[in-house]
Amino acid sequence: MKVLWTSRATQQLHAAYDYWSAEHSPQAGDRMLERILSAVQMLEKYPDAGRHGRIPGTREIVIPRTPFLIPYRLQHDKVQILAILHGARKWPENL
């Protein structure tokens, strides 16, 4: 399946990288980014790998060894990445 990122998700990915790099180290930011991108790449082959999402019509994956989650939506032959969210923050009502 093809993976598409919303502009919102792309902006949140950059913000998450900047936050993690500043809070920990640039190397930790790189590792966090690699974990996120690896999880998204896995969705190309296994789009149903994520659990059912909190918002109807979505799924979500938890990024190991980070506080981040990725909600996504399946659309025909595409996986749409909707956001990069910190698990400790309030979940949005819609995406």
Short mmCIF file of N, CA and C in Angstrom, two decimals:
data_model
loop_
_atom_site.label_atom_id
_atom_site.label_comp_id
_atom_site.label_asym_id
_atom_site.label_seq_id
_atom_site.Cartn_x
_atom_site.Cartn_y
_atom_site.Cartn_z
N MET A 1 0.84 -1.19 0.00
CA MET A 1 0.00 0.00 0.00
C MET A 1 0.88 1.24 0.00
N LYS A 2 0.35 2.26 -0.59
CA LYS A 2 1.07 3.54 -0.62
C LYS A 2 0.74 4.32 0.65
N VAL A 3 1.76 4.97 1.22
CA VAL A 3 1.57 5.78 2.42
C VAL A 3 1.56 7.25 2.04
N LEU A 4 0.54 7.97 2.49
CA LEU A 4 0.43 9.41 2.27
C LEU A 4 0.40 10.11 3.61
N TRP A 5 1.16 11.18 3.73
CA TRP A 5 1.20 11.98 4.96
C TRP A 5 0.36 13.24 4.75
N THR A 6 -0.48 13.56 5.71
CA THR A 6 -1.16 14.85 5.67
C THR A 6 -0.14 15.93 6.02
N SER A 7 -0.41 17.15 5.62
CA SER A 7 0.51 18.24 5.96
C SER A 7 0.58 18.41 7.48
N ARG A 8 -0.53 18.19 8.15
CA ARG A 8 -0.57 18.27 9.61
C ARG A 8 0.39 17.25 10.23
N ALA A 9 0.35 16.01 9.73
CA ALA A 9 1.23 14.96 10.26
C ALA A 9 2.69 15.29 10.00
N THR A 10 2.99 15.82 8.83
CA THR A 10 4.37 16.19 8.51
C THR A 10 4.86 17.29 9.44
N GLN A 11 4.03 18.29 9.69
CA GLN A 11 4.41 19.36 10.62
C GLN A 11 4.61 18.82 12.03
N GLN A 12 3.75 17.91 12.44
CA GLN A 12 3.87 17.34 13.78
C GLN A 12 5.11 16.45 13.90
N LEU A 13 5.48 15.78 12.82
CA LEU A 13 6.70 14.98 12.82
C LEU A 13 7.91 15.87 13.05
N HIS A 14 7.98 16.99 12.34
CA HIS A 14 9.09 17.94 12.52
C HIS A 14 9.10 18.49 13.95
N ALA A 15 7.93 18.83 14.47
CA ALA A 15 7.85 19.36 15.83
C ALA A 15 8.27 18.31 16.86
N ALA A 16 7.86 17.05 16.65
CA ALA A 16 8.24 15.97 17.56
C ALA A 16 9.75 15.76 17.54
N TYR A 17 10.34 15.81 16.36
CA TYR A 17 11.79 15.66 16.24
C TYR A 17 12.51 16.80 16.97
N ASP A 18 12.07 18.02 16.74
CA ASP A 18 12.69 19.18 17.40
C ASP A 18 12.57 19.07 18.92
N TYR A 19 11.39 18.70 19.39
CA TYR A 19 11.15 18.55 20.83
C TYR A 19 12.06 17.47 21.42
N TRP A 20 12.06 16.30 20.80
CA TRP A 20 12.83 15.17 21.33
C TRP A 20 14.33 15.46 21.31
N SER A 21 14.79 16.11 20.26
CA SER A 21 16.21 16.47 20.16
C SER A 21 16.60 17.47 21.24
N ALA A 22 15.74 18.44 21.50
CA ALA A 22 16.03 19.46 22.51
C ALA A 22 15.94 18.90 23.92
N GLU A 23 14.96 18.03 24.17
CA GLU A 23 14.77 17.46 25.51
C GLU A 23 15.82 16.42 25.87
N HIS A 24 16.32 15.71 24.87
CA HIS A 24 17.23 14.59 25.12
C HIS A 24 18.59 14.86 24.49
N SER A 25 18.69 14.67 23.19
CA SER A 25 19.93 14.95 22.45
C SER A 25 19.61 14.83 20.96
N PRO A 26 20.46 15.40 20.10
CA PRO A 26 20.22 15.22 18.67
C PRO A 26 20.22 13.74 18.26
N GLN A 27 21.06 12.94 18.89
CA GLN A 27 21.10 11.51 18.57
C GLN A 27 19.80 10.83 18.98
N ALA A 28 19.26 11.22 20.13
CA ALA A 28 17.98 10.66 20.57
C ALA A 28 16.86 11.08 19.61
N GLY A 29 16.94 12.31 19.11
CA GLY A 29 15.97 12.77 18.12
C GLY A 29 16.04 11.93 16.85
N ASP A 30 17.26 11.61 16.43
CA ASP A 30 17.44 10.77 15.24
C ASP A 30 16.86 9.37 15.46
N ARG A 31 17.09 8.80 16.64
CA ARG A 31 16.55 7.46 16.94
C ARG A 31 15.02 7.48 16.97
N MET A 32 14.46 8.53 17.57
CA MET A 32 13.00 8.65 17.62
C MET A 32 12.43 8.76 16.20
N LEU A 33 13.07 9.56 15.37
CA LEU A 33 12.62 9.72 13.99
C LEU A 33 12.69 8.39 13.24
N GLU A 34 13.78 7.65 13.44
CA GLU A 34 13.93 6.35 12.79
C GLU A 34 12.83 5.38 13.24
N ARG A 35 12.48 5.40 14.51
CA ARG A 35 11.42 4.52 15.01
C ARG A 35 10.07 4.86 14.37
N ILE A 36 9.79 6.14 14.26
CA ILE A 36 8.53 6.57 13.64
C ILE A 36 8.50 6.16 12.17
N LEU A 37 9.57 6.45 11.44
CA LEU A 37 9.59 6.13 10.01
C LEU A 37 9.55 4.63 9.77
N SER A 38 10.19 3.84 10.63
CA SER A 38 10.14 2.38 10.50
C SER A 38 8.73 1.86 10.72
N ALA A 39 8.04 2.42 11.71
CA ALA A 39 6.66 2.00 11.97
C ALA A 39 5.76 2.33 10.79
N VAL A 40 5.94 3.51 10.22
CA VAL A 40 5.13 3.90 9.06
C VAL A 40 5.45 3.01 7.87
N GLN A 41 6.72 2.69 7.68
CA GLN A 41 7.11 1.81 6.57
C GLN A 41 6.47 0.42 6.73
N MET A 42 6.36 -0.05 7.95
CA MET A 42 5.73 -1.34 8.21
C MET A 42 4.27 -1.34 7.73
N LEU A 43 3.62 -0.18 7.83
CA LEU A 43 2.21 -0.08 7.42
C LEU A 43 2.03 -0.32 5.92
N GLU A 44 3.08 -0.10 5.13
CA GLU A 44 2.98 -0.38 3.70
C GLU A 44 2.65 -1.85 3.46
N LYS A 45 3.26 -2.73 4.24
CA LYS A 45 3.04 -4.17 4.08
C LYS A 45 1.92 -4.70 4.98
N TYR A 46 1.78 -4.10 6.15
CA TYR A 46 0.81 -4.59 7.14
C TYR A 46 -0.09 -3.44 7.60
N PRO A 47 -0.97 -2.98 6.75
CA PRO A 47 -1.78 -1.80 7.09
C PRO A 47 -2.73 -2.02 8.27
N ASP A 48 -3.07 -3.26 8.56
CA ASP A 48 -3.97 -3.54 9.68
C ASP A 48 -3.21 -3.77 10.99
N ALA A 49 -1.92 -3.49 11.00
CA ALA A 49 -1.09 -3.76 12.18
C ALA A 49 -1.51 -2.94 13.39
N GLY A 50 -2.00 -1.76 13.17
CA GLY A 50 -2.40 -0.89 14.28
C GLY A 50 -3.72 -1.32 14.90
N ARG A 51 -3.91 -0.88 16.12
CA ARG A 51 -5.17 -1.16 16.82
C ARG A 51 -6.26 -0.23 16.30
N HIS A 52 -7.50 -0.57 16.61
CA HIS A 52 -8.61 0.32 16.24
C HIS A 52 -8.41 1.64 16.96
N GLY A 53 -8.62 2.74 16.23
CA GLY A 53 -8.37 4.07 16.78
C GLY A 53 -9.46 4.56 17.71
N ARG A 54 -9.12 5.58 18.45
CA ARG A 54 -10.08 6.20 19.38
C ARG A 54 -11.14 6.99 18.64
N ILE A 55 -10.80 7.40 17.44
CA ILE A 55 -11.75 8.13 16.59
C ILE A 55 -12.27 7.16 15.54
N PRO A 56 -13.59 7.04 15.38
CA PRO A 56 -14.15 6.09 14.42
C PRO A 56 -13.53 6.25 13.02
N GLY A 57 -13.27 5.11 12.39
CA GLY A 57 -12.71 5.10 11.04
C GLY A 57 -11.20 5.23 10.99
N THR A 58 -10.56 5.22 12.16
CA THR A 58 -9.10 5.32 12.19
C THR A 58 -8.49 4.10 12.88
N ARG A 59 -7.20 3.96 12.68
CA ARG A 59 -6.39 2.98 13.39
C ARG A 59 -5.23 3.77 13.97
N GLU A 60 -4.48 3.15 14.90
CA GLU A 60 -3.33 3.85 15.47
C GLU A 60 -2.25 2.85 15.85
N ILE A 61 -1.02 3.31 15.72
CA ILE A 61 0.11 2.49 16.15
C ILE A 61 0.87 3.26 17.23
N VAL A 62 1.37 2.49 18.18
CA VAL A 62 2.19 3.04 19.25
C VAL A 62 3.64 2.89 18.81
N ILE A 63 4.42 3.95 18.94
CA ILE A 63 5.82 3.91 18.55
C ILE A 63 6.64 3.42 19.75
N PRO A 64 7.28 2.26 19.62
CA PRO A 64 8.03 1.70 20.75
C PRO A 64 9.12 2.65 21.27
N ARG A 65 9.27 2.67 22.58
CA ARG A 65 10.31 3.44 23.28
C ARG A 65 10.22 4.95 23.02
N THR A 66 9.00 5.40 22.72
CA THR A 66 8.72 6.84 22.60
C THR A 66 7.32 7.07 23.19
N PRO A 67 6.96 8.31 23.46
CA PRO A 67 5.60 8.59 23.93
C PRO A 67 4.63 8.87 22.78
N PHE A 68 5.04 8.60 21.55
CA PHE A 68 4.25 9.00 20.39
C PHE A 68 3.36 7.89 19.83
N LEU A 69 2.23 8.32 19.29
CA LEU A 69 1.29 7.45 18.60
C LEU A 69 1.01 8.05 17.23
N ILE A 70 0.68 7.18 16.30
CA ILE A 70 0.36 7.64 14.95
C ILE A 70 -1.04 7.15 14.58
N PRO A 71 -2.01 8.04 14.55
CA PRO A 71 -3.32 7.67 14.02
C PRO A 71 -3.27 7.71 12.48
N TYR A 72 -3.95 6.75 11.87
CA TYR A 72 -3.98 6.70 10.41
C TYR A 72 -5.32 6.16 9.94
N ARG A 73 -5.55 6.34 8.66
CA ARG A 73 -6.81 5.90 8.05
C ARG A 73 -6.48 5.08 6.81
N LEU A 74 -7.21 4.00 6.62
CA LEU A 74 -7.07 3.19 5.41
C LEU A 74 -8.08 3.67 4.39
N GLN A 75 -7.59 3.94 3.18
CA GLN A 75 -8.46 4.40 2.09
C GLN A 75 -8.11 3.62 0.84
N HIS A 76 -8.93 2.66 0.49
CA HIS A 76 -8.71 1.82 -0.69
C HIS A 76 -7.32 1.20 -0.63
N ASP A 77 -6.40 1.66 -1.47
CA ASP A 77 -5.05 1.09 -1.51
C ASP A 77 -4.03 2.04 -0.89
N LYS A 78 -4.48 2.91 0.01
CA LYS A 78 -3.60 3.91 0.62
C LYS A 78 -3.73 3.89 2.14
N VAL A 79 -2.60 4.23 2.78
CA VAL A 79 -2.57 4.47 4.22
C VAL A 79 -2.34 5.96 4.39
N GLN A 80 -3.25 6.65 5.02
CA GLN A 80 -3.11 8.09 5.22
C GLN A 80 -2.69 8.35 6.67
N ILE A 81 -1.48 8.90 6.85
CA ILE A 81 -0.98 9.25 8.17
C ILE A 81 -1.64 10.57 8.55
N LEU A 82 -2.40 10.55 9.65
CA LEU A 82 -3.20 11.71 10.03
C LEU A 82 -2.49 12.65 11.00
N ALA A 83 -1.65 12.10 11.88
CA ALA A 83 -1.02 12.93 12.90
C ALA A 83 0.10 12.16 13.58
N ILE A 84 0.94 12.89 14.29
CA ILE A 84 1.94 12.33 15.21
C ILE A 84 1.58 12.95 16.56
N LEU A 85 1.11 12.13 17.48
CA LEU A 85 0.59 12.66 18.74
C LEU A 85 1.38 12.14 19.94
N HIS A 86 1.58 13.00 20.91
CA HIS A 86 2.21 12.62 22.17
C HIS A 86 1.14 11.97 23.04
N GLY A 87 1.42 10.79 23.55
CA GLY A 87 0.43 10.03 24.30
C GLY A 87 -0.05 10.68 25.58
N ALA A 88 0.73 11.60 26.15
CA ALA A 88 0.34 12.25 27.40
C ALA A 88 -0.56 13.46 27.17
N ARG A 89 -0.70 13.87 25.94
CA ARG A 89 -1.54 15.03 25.65
C ARG A 89 -2.98 14.60 25.40
N LYS A 90 -3.87 15.57 25.52
CA LYS A 90 -5.29 15.30 25.26
C LYS A 90 -5.47 14.90 23.80
N TRP A 91 -6.23 13.86 23.59
CA TRP A 91 -6.48 13.35 22.24
C TRP A 91 -7.48 14.27 21.54
N PRO A 92 -7.24 14.62 20.27
CA PRO A 92 -8.19 15.49 19.57
C PRO A 92 -9.51 14.76 19.31
N GLU A 93 -10.57 15.51 19.16
CA GLU A 93 -11.88 14.92 18.91
C GLU A 93 -12.03 14.44 17.47
N ASN A 94 -11.28 15.04 16.57
CA ASN A 94 -11.30 14.60 15.18
C ASN A 94 -9.93 14.83 14.57
N LEU A 95 -9.72 14.18 13.45
CA LEU A 95 -8.43 14.31 12.75
C LEU A 95 -8.64 14.67 11.30
#
